[in-house]
Every structure is written in C-alpha cells, then in structure tokens.
Amino acid sequence: MTKDRAPTRIQKKNRAAILEAALEVFSTHGFRGATVDQIATEAGLSKPNLLYYFPSKEAIFNELMAQLLGTWLDPLRSLDPDGDPLEEILAYVQRKLQMSRDFPRESRLYANEIVQGAPRLLGTIATDLNALVEEKSALLQRWMQAGKINSAHPKHLLFSIWSLTQHYADFDVQVRALMAGEDPFDAAPEYLDTLYRRMLTPSDN
Amino acid sequence: MTKDRAPTRIQKKNRAAILEAALEVFSTHGFRGATVDQIATEAGLSKPNLLYYFPSKEAIFNELMAQLLGTWLDPLRSLDPDGDPLEEILAYVQRKLQMSRDFPRESRLYANEIVQGAPRLLGTIATDLNALVEEKSALLQRWMQAGKINSAHPKHLLFSIWSLTQHYADFDVQVRALMAGEDPFDAAPEYLDTLYRRMLTPSDN
DNA sequence: CTTTGATTTGACCAACTGGTAAAACTCACG
DNA sequence: CGTGAGTTTTACCAGTTGGTCAAATCAAAG
C-alpha cells in the first residue's frame, strides 16, 4: 500500500492531466460513453499507467464531480443579502453566463449527468444543493415581499437563471449553428440583463 | 433481400416496440451509453431478432431522430404571423412547456445528442432548423419594429424559450429533487407566462 | 393441410471494455 | 554511484459490445 505522503511532482502533473482529460471525455460522451483508454490517451498515458493514479473509472469521475460542485455553486452562495436585490440578481446572472463561456465543459459534464438521471449525483443534489436553494429562495422571497423586486416563484426563478445561462454552454453546438458565425456571447449578456430587468424591476402598483 | 411490401401486423408491432424501447434507453444513456441488448430486452425481443428489423444500432437511432424532429418543431412552425404577437408567443411557450411535461424522453434524447456535440444531427440543424429559425426570427423582428412587442434579440429570444421550457424535461431529476414533492408543472406555466409577458409587453415610450 | 415467406432463436465472432499482475524502468537522495 | 521508492510498460484476463449466420419455428394463403 502506498504511504500517505506529499504528492510527487510527477503525481501532481499526471493527476492534473488525467482530470483535465477526463473532463474533456466525460463531458462529451457521458459516463457510460467514455472509455478509460480514451481518457488515458488524451492525458498522454497508457491505460494501466492511468489506473496507477486512480483506482477506477468511477473514482476519476467522482473526484471530477466533487471538484466541480465546489466551485460551481460559488456564484449562488455569494448572492449577498445586504446588496441591492435587483443588482445582486443581475450580477449573479452575468457571473453564471461567464462561467458558461469560460467553462463550458464543466457545464456539459453536469448536464450529461443530470439529463441521464443523475445516478451518481442525486444524493449531493438532494442535500447540499437543496439546502443552498432553500436558503437563497427564502432570501428572494424576502426581497419580493419587501417590494424590492417583482414577485415570482423563487425556485422557478433560480431554475430559469440556471437554464438560460447554462444553455449557452450545453447547447453550444446548436446555438452556434443557428447564429451564422456571430458569437452568441456578444449579445447574450445584454439579452439576459434586459430579460431579468424587465422581469424583476418592481412595477409600482 | 426483402421485397418492399406493405408491413405485416407483426412488423408494425415490433418496429413500434423497438422504437419505444430505444427512446427509453437512448434518452437515459445517450447513444454510446446505450446497448442493443438493453433495447432488445426492453422491447421484449432477442438481440438478433431486433437486428432483423433494424440493420444496426445507428439505424434505430436515426429513425428515432428523424421521427422526433418532425413533430418537435411543429409548435414553432405554427407561430402565426397573423395572430396577436404577444399571445402567439405566450401560446408557443405554453405548448413547448406541455411537450416537456408530456414527452420528456424526447426532450432528453435531443438534449443528450446536442450536449454531446450533435455528431449525428448537426447537418439537419444547420439546414432545416436554421431555415425555420431564420424565418421565425424575421417574423419576431417585424413584430418588434411594429411595436407589437418589446425589442430583444430574436434568436436569443427563441433560445431562451427552448431553454426554459425544455429545462423542466431535461433537468427533471434536479428540479424535482429541489421542489420537495411539489409538481414543478404546477407553477411553471404561470411563471413562464409572467416572465415573457413582462419581457415582451410593449413599454410605451 | 401444405407450402412459402416471415419471424425467431442459439451459437458464434472479432473488437473492445474495465481492470490486474508482475516485470522493467527512472528518479531523487544519501 | 547505488538503492529503494516511485513510475511505466508489457502481457494478460474475463465480461461485454455490435453484429452475423444458418437452422428452426411460425403464420397465412391456397
């Protein structure tokens, strides 16, 4: 058994290469559609060599997911109860949109997993994500009742933000095929800003 | 070689069973993740028997896709240039939402394919869907210039409608995990109606 | 009831899958 | 330099994959 030492320079490099390769392969083929060989080749290693660093395909996937989920939810966590409600939400939308542009593979990895029923992730969603969503939708509801933003079902509001922003990563191929060379991320920020501004700006009644 | 006869009663039944089974399996595992054996079992046939009706796994997938795309785009096609603009769009949103509720597997099948880069579908998207989108976004733009609805990027408007409505099918597992037993489709119609009403109702300026 | 085409099955295959074992190599450190 | 831990490779395995083939069975028209 390998002792629990500090990781070697080689260990650090190879584990990083494997996770990077796994992100690429898992995000474009899903868990079952991805092969260990493909990941190994993409990482510049042989299959047994890869399996020297991770005990199994599933172990790679799990580490990738754990790593992803941490940063993935950061924007929502940093929704500030003391900020200006409308601007907080609009900033959250833009941050999520930027993540779709800068980390589309992470978004697609997540999408693949959820679309296929989240067999390896449902636990985390039902506990960690649920707690965060409960907290933040309560905050949204307070803002609504205080008249700071228009009323709407807070959870559906969150769903809509996720859906709209991640769509540009998950359906990237389709979006680009229909935009005739124009970069979708040119007009998307303004479109989403306008949408949520009109949606949420309090109508005085 | 089999003559090009009218299909037998048995042929009709089995081909239908296979496509139904394939929809189930492909939509939850993606193309590469699905196995012919799984589809055959789900359809109540042996694998060689299934391959008597379809020459290959890919042939099943292609027929399923062709069949899907036809009906999938119907709601958009029936966006009526002579109807009331706002009500036409809102009706389109509701029709798409109903499709997510009634045919979630079809939506997930499509999502799986697009998320994974649409390797078997990009052609159709770039031609057929593109033509339809060009036509309808031109219509939207006319409505906007006539002041019937608020201005917004017409293609992004379409993307947002697809994204928001199909989210309830594609991310069903997550949505339900976060809704604590409440049916998402109870509040979704009103939420989306409100959203697009506020977004598109002409602001008098 | 027979015949003929449609249907189903069992046996099989080559390629690929995730994973293992042990030998071979490489590297940092004394 | 040598030595032991860390690393990589070669060879391999059992199970699964998509797909084939010929033989067996079934259904329906005469």
Coordinates of C-alpha atoms (C1' of nucleotides) in Angstrom, one line a residue:
Chain A
M1 CA 0.0 0.0 0.0
T2 CA 1.3 3.5 -0.9
K3 CA 2.0 5.6 2.1
D4 CA 0.1 8.8 2.5
R5 CA 3.0 11.1 1.5
A6 CA 3.0 14.5 0.0
P7 CA 2.4 14.2 -3.8
T8 CA 5.4 14.0 -6.1
R9 CA 6.0 16.5 -8.9
I10 CA 5.1 13.7 -11.3
Q11 CA 2.0 12.7 -9.3
K12 CA 0.8 16.3 -9.3
K13 CA 1.3 16.7 -13.1
N14 CA -0.2 13.3 -14.0
R15 CA -3.3 13.6 -11.8
A16 CA -4.0 17.0 -13.2
A17 CA -3.5 15.8 -16.7
I18 CA -5.9 12.9 -16.0
L19 CA -8.6 15.1 -14.6
E20 CA -8.3 17.5 -17.5
A21 CA -8.5 14.7 -20.0
A22 CA -11.4 13.1 -18.1
L23 CA -13.3 16.4 -18.1
E24 CA -12.9 16.6 -21.9
V25 CA -14.0 13.0 -22.5
F26 CA -16.8 12.7 -19.8
S27 CA -18.3 16.0 -20.9
T28 CA -18.6 14.9 -24.5
H29 CA -19.6 11.3 -24.0
G30 CA -21.2 10.9 -20.6
F31 CA -20.0 8.4 -18.0
R32 CA -21.0 5.2 -19.9
G33 CA -20.0 6.5 -23.2
A34 CA -16.5 7.4 -22.1
T35 CA -13.7 4.9 -22.0
V36 CA -10.7 4.7 -19.8
D37 CA -8.5 4.2 -22.8
Q38 CA -9.7 7.4 -24.3
I39 CA -9.0 9.3 -21.2
A40 CA -5.6 7.8 -20.9
T41 CA -4.7 8.6 -24.4
E42 CA -6.0 12.2 -24.1
A43 CA -3.8 12.5 -20.9
G44 CA -0.8 11.1 -22.7
L45 CA -0.6 8.0 -20.6
S46 CA -1.2 4.3 -21.1
K47 CA -4.3 2.8 -19.5
P48 CA -2.5 0.8 -16.8
N49 CA -0.5 3.9 -16.0
L50 CA -3.7 5.9 -15.6
L51 CA -5.0 3.2 -13.3
Y52 CA -1.9 3.6 -11.2
Y53 CA -3.1 7.1 -10.2
F54 CA -6.9 6.4 -9.9
P55 CA -8.3 3.0 -8.8
S56 CA -11.2 3.0 -11.3
K57 CA -13.1 4.9 -13.9
E58 CA -15.7 5.8 -11.4
A59 CA -13.1 7.2 -9.0
I60 CA -11.9 9.6 -11.7
F61 CA -15.5 10.7 -12.3
N62 CA -16.3 11.2 -8.6
E63 CA -13.2 13.3 -8.0
L64 CA -14.0 15.4 -11.0
M65 CA -17.6 15.9 -9.8
A66 CA -16.6 16.7 -6.3
Q67 CA -14.1 19.3 -7.5
L68 CA -16.7 20.8 -9.9
L69 CA -19.5 21.1 -7.5
G70 CA -17.5 23.1 -5.1
T71 CA -16.8 26.0 -7.5
W72 CA -20.0 25.5 -9.5
L73 CA -22.2 26.8 -6.7
D74 CA -20.0 29.6 -5.6
P75 CA -21.8 32.3 -7.6
L76 CA -25.1 31.4 -5.9
R77 CA -23.5 31.2 -2.5
S78 CA -22.2 34.8 -2.9
L79 CA -25.7 36.2 -3.5
D80 CA -25.4 38.9 -0.9
P81 CA -28.5 39.5 1.4
D82 CA -27.2 43.0 2.1
G83 CA -26.7 44.1 -1.6
D84 CA -29.2 45.8 -3.8
P85 CA -31.6 43.0 -4.7
L86 CA -32.1 43.6 -8.4
E87 CA -28.4 44.3 -9.0
E88 CA -27.4 41.2 -7.0
I89 CA -29.5 39.0 -9.1
L90 CA -28.4 40.6 -12.4
A91 CA -24.8 40.2 -11.3
Y92 CA -25.5 36.6 -10.5
V93 CA -26.9 36.0 -13.9
Q94 CA -23.9 37.6 -15.6
R95 CA -21.5 35.5 -13.5
K96 CA -23.3 32.3 -14.4
L97 CA -23.2 33.4 -18.1
Q98 CA -19.5 34.0 -17.9
M99 CA -19.0 30.5 -16.4
S100 CA -20.8 29.1 -19.4
R101 CA -18.5 30.9 -21.7
D102 CA -15.3 30.1 -19.8
F103 CA -16.0 26.6 -18.5
P104 CA -18.4 25.0 -21.0
R105 CA -17.1 21.5 -20.4
E106 CA -17.9 21.7 -16.8
S107 CA -21.4 22.7 -17.6
R108 CA -21.8 19.9 -20.1
L109 CA -20.4 17.4 -17.7
Y110 CA -23.0 18.4 -15.2
A111 CA -25.7 18.5 -17.8
N112 CA -24.8 15.0 -19.0
E113 CA -25.1 13.7 -15.5
I114 CA -28.5 15.3 -14.8
V115 CA -30.1 14.5 -18.1
Q116 CA -29.2 10.9 -17.6
G117 CA -30.9 10.8 -14.2
A118 CA -28.0 11.9 -12.0
P119 CA -27.4 8.3 -10.8
R120 CA -24.0 9.3 -9.2
L121 CA -25.1 12.7 -8.0
L122 CA -28.6 12.7 -6.7
G123 CA -27.5 12.4 -3.1
T124 CA -25.5 15.6 -3.2
I125 CA -28.2 17.4 -5.0
A126 CA -30.9 16.4 -2.6
T127 CA -28.8 17.5 0.4
D128 CA -26.1 20.1 -0.3
L129 CA -27.8 21.9 -3.3
N130 CA -31.2 21.7 -1.7
A131 CA -30.0 23.4 1.4
L132 CA -28.4 26.2 -0.6
V133 CA -31.5 26.6 -2.7
E134 CA -33.8 26.7 0.3
E135 CA -31.7 29.4 1.8
K136 CA -31.5 31.5 -1.3
S137 CA -35.1 31.2 -2.3
A138 CA -36.0 32.4 1.1
L139 CA -33.8 35.4 0.6
L140 CA -35.5 36.0 -2.8
Q141 CA -38.9 35.8 -1.2
R142 CA -37.9 38.4 1.4
W143 CA -36.8 40.7 -1.3
M144 CA -40.1 40.2 -3.1
Q145 CA -42.2 40.8 0.0
A146 CA -40.3 44.0 0.7
G147 CA -41.2 45.1 -2.8
K148 CA -37.5 45.3 -3.8
I149 CA -38.2 43.1 -6.8
N150 CA -41.3 41.8 -8.6
S151 CA -43.0 38.7 -7.3
A152 CA -42.3 35.4 -8.9
H153 CA -41.9 31.8 -7.7
P154 CA -38.4 32.0 -6.2
K155 CA -37.3 28.4 -7.1
H156 CA -38.6 28.7 -10.7
L157 CA -36.7 32.0 -10.8
L158 CA -33.5 30.2 -9.9
F159 CA -34.2 27.3 -12.3
S160 CA -34.7 29.9 -15.1
I161 CA -31.4 31.5 -14.4
W162 CA -29.5 28.2 -14.5
S163 CA -31.4 27.1 -17.6
L164 CA -30.8 30.3 -19.5
T165 CA -27.2 30.7 -18.7
Q166 CA -26.1 27.1 -19.0
H167 CA -28.0 26.7 -22.2
Y168 CA -25.1 28.6 -23.9
A169 CA -22.7 26.0 -22.8
D170 CA -24.8 22.9 -23.0
F171 CA -26.4 23.6 -26.4
D172 CA -23.3 25.5 -27.7
V173 CA -23.2 23.5 -30.9
Q174 CA -26.8 24.2 -31.7
V175 CA -26.6 27.9 -30.7
R176 CA -23.6 28.4 -32.9
A177 CA -25.1 26.6 -35.8
L178 CA -28.0 29.0 -35.7
M179 CA -26.1 32.2 -35.2
A180 CA -24.2 32.1 -38.5
G181 CA -20.8 32.8 -37.3
E182 CA -21.7 35.5 -34.8
D183 CA -20.5 34.8 -31.3
P184 CA -23.5 34.0 -29.1
F185 CA -21.8 35.6 -26.1
D186 CA -21.8 39.0 -27.8
A187 CA -25.5 39.6 -27.4
A188 CA -26.3 37.1 -24.6
P189 CA -25.3 39.3 -21.7
E190 CA -27.5 42.2 -22.8
Y191 CA -30.4 39.9 -23.7
L192 CA -30.4 38.3 -20.2
D193 CA -29.8 41.6 -18.5
T194 CA -32.8 43.0 -20.3
L195 CA -34.9 39.9 -19.6
Y196 CA -34.4 39.9 -15.9
R197 CA -34.5 43.6 -15.5
R198 CA -38.0 43.7 -17.1
M199 CA -39.0 40.6 -15.2
L200 CA -37.9 41.8 -11.8
T201 CA -38.0 45.6 -11.7
P202 CA -40.8 46.4 -9.3
S203 CA -44.0 47.6 -11.1
D204 CA -45.4 50.3 -8.9
N205 CA -48.9 49.2 -8.1
Chain B
M1 CA -33.3 -9.2 -49.9
T2 CA -36.8 -8.5 -48.5
K3 CA -39.2 -7.1 -51.0
D4 CA -40.6 -3.7 -50.4
R5 CA -44.1 -4.9 -49.3
A6 CA -46.7 -3.4 -47.0
P7 CA -45.6 -4.0 -43.4
T8 CA -47.1 -7.0 -41.6
R9 CA -49.1 -6.7 -38.4
I10 CA -46.1 -8.2 -36.6
Q11 CA -43.7 -5.9 -38.3
K12 CA -45.7 -2.9 -37.3
K13 CA -46.0 -4.0 -33.7
N14 CA -42.3 -4.9 -33.3
R15 CA -40.9 -1.9 -35.0
A16 CA -43.0 0.3 -32.8
A17 CA -41.9 -1.6 -29.7
I18 CA -38.3 -1.2 -30.7
L19 CA -38.6 2.5 -31.3
E20 CA -40.4 2.9 -28.0
A21 CA -37.7 0.9 -26.2
A22 CA -34.9 2.8 -28.0
L23 CA -36.4 6.1 -26.9
E24 CA -36.4 5.0 -23.3
V25 CA -32.8 3.7 -23.5
F26 CA -31.2 6.3 -25.7
S27 CA -32.8 9.1 -23.8
T28 CA -31.3 7.9 -20.5
H29 CA -27.9 6.8 -21.6
G30 CA -27.1 8.6 -24.8
F31 CA -26.0 6.8 -28.0
R32 CA -22.7 5.4 -26.8
G33 CA -24.0 4.5 -23.4
A34 CA -27.0 2.5 -24.8
T35 CA -26.6 -1.1 -25.7
V36 CA -28.6 -3.0 -28.4
D37 CA -29.2 -5.8 -25.9
Q38 CA -30.8 -3.3 -23.5
I39 CA -33.1 -2.0 -26.2
A40 CA -34.0 -5.5 -27.3
T41 CA -34.8 -6.7 -23.8
E42 CA -36.9 -3.5 -23.1
A43 CA -38.7 -4.2 -26.4
G44 CA -39.3 -7.9 -25.4
L45 CA -37.1 -9.3 -28.2
S46 CA -33.8 -11.1 -28.5
K47 CA -30.9 -9.1 -29.9
P48 CA -30.7 -10.9 -33.2
N49 CA -34.5 -10.6 -33.6
L50 CA -34.2 -6.8 -33.1
L51 CA -31.5 -6.7 -35.7
Y52 CA -33.9 -8.4 -38.1
Y53 CA -36.0 -5.3 -38.0
F54 CA -33.2 -2.7 -38.0
P55 CA -29.8 -3.2 -39.6
S56 CA -27.8 -1.5 -36.8
K57 CA -27.9 0.4 -33.6
E58 CA -27.3 3.6 -35.6
A59 CA -30.2 2.9 -37.9
I60 CA -32.6 2.7 -34.9
F61 CA -31.2 6.0 -33.6
N62 CA -31.5 7.7 -36.9
E63 CA -35.1 6.7 -37.5
L64 CA -36.0 7.8 -33.9
M65 CA -34.3 11.2 -34.5
A66 CA -36.0 11.7 -37.9
Q67 CA -39.4 10.9 -36.4
L68 CA -38.7 13.2 -33.4
L69 CA -37.6 16.2 -35.3
G70 CA -40.7 16.3 -37.4
T71 CA -43.1 16.7 -34.5
W72 CA -40.6 18.5 -32.3
L73 CA -40.6 21.7 -34.4
D74 CA -44.3 21.8 -35.1
P75 CA -45.1 24.3 -32.3
L76 CA -42.5 26.8 -33.7
R77 CA -43.8 26.3 -37.3
S78 CA -47.3 27.1 -36.2
L79 CA -46.3 30.5 -34.9
D80 CA -48.9 32.5 -36.8
P81 CA -47.8 35.8 -38.5
D82 CA -51.4 36.9 -38.5
G83 CA -52.1 36.2 -34.8
D84 CA -51.7 38.6 -31.9
P85 CA -47.9 38.8 -31.4
L86 CA -47.7 38.6 -27.7
E87 CA -50.4 35.9 -27.4
E88 CA -48.8 33.9 -30.2
I89 CA -45.5 33.8 -28.3
L90 CA -47.1 33.1 -25.0
A91 CA -49.1 30.3 -26.5
Y92 CA -45.9 28.9 -28.1
V93 CA -44.2 28.9 -24.7
Q94 CA -47.0 27.0 -23.1
R95 CA -47.1 24.5 -26.0
K96 CA -43.4 23.9 -25.5
L97 CA -43.8 23.5 -21.8
Q98 CA -46.6 21.0 -22.3
M99 CA -44.3 19.0 -24.6
S100 CA -41.7 18.9 -21.8
R101 CA -44.3 17.5 -19.5
D102 CA -45.8 15.1 -21.8
F103 CA -42.8 13.9 -23.8
P104 CA -39.8 14.4 -21.5
R105 CA -37.9 11.4 -23.0
E106 CA -38.0 13.0 -26.4
S107 CA -36.6 16.2 -25.0
R108 CA -33.8 14.3 -23.2
L109 CA -33.0 12.3 -26.3
Y110 CA -32.5 15.6 -28.1
A111 CA -30.6 17.2 -25.2
N112 CA -28.2 14.2 -25.0
E113 CA -27.4 14.5 -28.6
I114 CA -26.8 18.2 -28.6
V115 CA -24.8 18.3 -25.4
Q116 CA -22.5 15.6 -26.8
G117 CA -21.8 17.8 -29.9
A118 CA -24.7 16.6 -32.1
P119 CA -22.4 14.3 -34.2
R120 CA -25.3 12.6 -35.9
L121 CA -27.6 15.7 -36.1
L122 CA -25.5 18.7 -36.9
G123 CA -26.4 18.5 -40.6
T124 CA -30.1 18.7 -40.0
I125 CA -29.8 21.5 -37.5
A126 CA -27.6 23.6 -39.8
T127 CA -30.1 23.3 -42.7
D128 CA -33.7 22.5 -41.7
L129 CA -33.7 24.1 -38.2
N130 CA -31.7 27.0 -39.4
A131 CA -34.2 27.9 -42.1
L132 CA -37.1 27.7 -39.7
V133 CA -35.3 29.9 -37.2
E134 CA -34.4 32.4 -39.8
E135 CA -38.0 32.6 -40.9
K136 CA -39.4 33.0 -37.4
S137 CA -36.8 35.4 -36.1
A138 CA -37.6 37.6 -39.1
L139 CA -41.2 37.5 -38.0
L140 CA -40.3 38.3 -34.5
Q141 CA -38.3 41.3 -35.7
R142 CA -41.2 42.6 -37.7
W143 CA -43.4 42.4 -34.6
M144 CA -40.8 44.3 -32.6
Q145 CA -40.4 47.0 -35.2
A146 CA -44.1 47.4 -35.4
G147 CA -44.1 48.0 -31.7
K148 CA -46.4 45.0 -31.0
I149 CA -43.8 43.5 -28.6
N150 CA -40.8 44.8 -26.8
S151 CA -37.4 44.7 -28.6
A152 CA -35.0 41.9 -28.0
H153 CA -32.5 39.8 -30.0
P154 CA -35.0 37.5 -31.8
K155 CA -32.7 34.4 -31.9
H156 CA -31.8 34.8 -28.2
L157 CA -35.5 35.1 -27.5
L158 CA -36.1 31.7 -29.2
F159 CA -33.1 30.2 -27.4
S160 CA -34.5 31.3 -24.1
I161 CA -37.9 29.8 -24.8
W162 CA -36.4 26.5 -25.7
S163 CA -34.0 26.6 -22.8
L164 CA -36.7 27.5 -20.2
T165 CA -39.3 25.0 -21.3
Q166 CA -37.1 22.0 -22.0
H167 CA -35.2 22.5 -18.7
Y168 CA -38.2 21.0 -17.0
A169 CA -37.8 17.8 -19.0
D170 CA -34.0 17.7 -19.3
F171 CA -33.3 18.6 -15.7
D172 CA -36.4 16.9 -14.3
V173 CA -34.5 14.9 -11.7
Q174 CA -32.8 18.0 -10.3
V175 CA -35.9 20.2 -10.4
R176 CA -38.0 17.6 -8.6
A177 CA -35.2 17.0 -6.0
L178 CA -35.4 20.7 -5.2
M179 CA -39.1 21.1 -5.2
A180 CA -39.8 18.8 -2.2
G181 CA -42.6 16.8 -3.7
E182 CA -44.4 19.7 -5.3
D183 CA -45.0 19.1 -9.0
P184 CA -42.9 21.6 -11.0
F185 CA -45.5 21.8 -13.7
D186 CA -48.0 23.3 -11.2
A187 CA -46.2 26.7 -11.0
A188 CA -44.1 26.6 -14.2
P189 CA -46.9 27.7 -16.7
E190 CA -47.7 30.8 -14.6
Y191 CA -44.0 31.6 -14.0
L192 CA -43.1 31.5 -17.7
D193 CA -46.3 33.3 -18.7
T194 CA -45.4 36.1 -16.3
L195 CA -41.8 36.1 -17.4
Y196 CA -42.5 36.6 -21.1
R197 CA -45.4 38.9 -20.5
R198 CA -43.2 41.3 -18.5
M199 CA -40.4 40.8 -21.0
L200 CA -42.4 41.4 -24.1
T201 CA -45.4 43.6 -23.3
P202 CA -44.6 46.9 -25.1
S203 CA -43.4 49.6 -22.8
D204 CA -44.9 52.8 -24.0
N205 CA -42.1 55.2 -24.7
Chain C
dC1 C1' -53.0 -29.5 -44.6
dT2 C1' -49.3 -27.8 -47.2
dT3 C1' -46.2 -24.7 -48.8
dT4 C1' -43.8 -20.5 -48.7
dG5 C1' -42.2 -16.5 -46.9
dA6 C1' -41.9 -14.1 -42.4
dT7 C1' -40.1 -14.5 -37.9
dT8 C1' -37.3 -16.1 -34.1
dT9 C1' -33.6 -18.5 -32.0
dG10 C1' -28.9 -20.3 -30.5
dA11 C1' -24.3 -20.4 -31.5
dC12 C1' -20.9 -17.7 -32.6
dC13 C1' -17.2 -13.9 -33.6
dA14 C1' -13.9 -10.2 -33.5
dA15 C1' -13.3 -5.9 -31.3
dC16 C1' -13.5 -3.6 -27.2
dT17 C1' -14.4 -2.9 -22.2
dG18 C1' -12.5 -2.0 -17.3
dG19 C1' -9.2 -3.8 -14.7
dT20 C1' -4.8 -6.8 -12.9
dA21 C1' 0.0 -8.7 -12.2
dA22 C1' 4.5 -8.6 -12.5
dA23 C1' 8.4 -7.2 -14.6
dA24 C1' 11.1 -3.2 -16.1
dC25 C1' 12.5 1.2 -15.8
dT26 C1' 13.5 6.1 -13.7
dC27 C1' 14.4 9.2 -10.4
dA28 C1' 15.8 11.6 -6.2
dC29 C1' 18.6 11.2 -2.4
dG30 C1' 22.3 9.7 0.6
Chain D
dC1 C1' 27.2 5.7 -7.8
dG2 C1' 23.7 2.8 -5.7
dT3 C1' 19.5 1.8 -3.8
dG4 C1' 14.8 1.9 -2.8
dA5 C1' 10.6 4.1 -3.7
dG6 C1' 8.0 5.8 -7.4
dT7 C1' 6.6 5.1 -12.2
dT8 C1' 5.7 2.9 -16.6
dT9 C1' 5.1 -0.9 -19.6
dT10 C1' 4.0 -5.5 -21.4
dA11 C1' 1.1 -9.1 -21.3
dC12 C1' -2.9 -10.6 -20.0
dC13 C1' -8.0 -11.6 -18.4
dA14 C1' -12.9 -12.2 -18.1
dG15 C1' -17.0 -9.8 -19.5
dT16 C1' -19.4 -7.1 -22.8
dT17 C1' -20.1 -5.0 -27.2
dG18 C1' -22.3 -4.7 -32.1
dG19 C1' -23.2 -7.7 -35.4
dT20 C1' -23.6 -12.4 -38.4
dC21 C1' -25.3 -16.9 -39.8
dA22 C1' -27.8 -20.9 -40.5
dA23 C1' -31.1 -23.6 -38.7
dA24 C1' -35.6 -23.8 -36.6
dT25 C1' -40.2 -22.2 -36.0
dC26 C1' -44.3 -19.7 -37.1
dA27 C1' -48.3 -17.7 -39.9
dA28 C1' -51.2 -17.3 -43.6
dA29 C1' -52.9 -18.0 -48.3
dG30 C1' -54.2 -21.6 -51.3

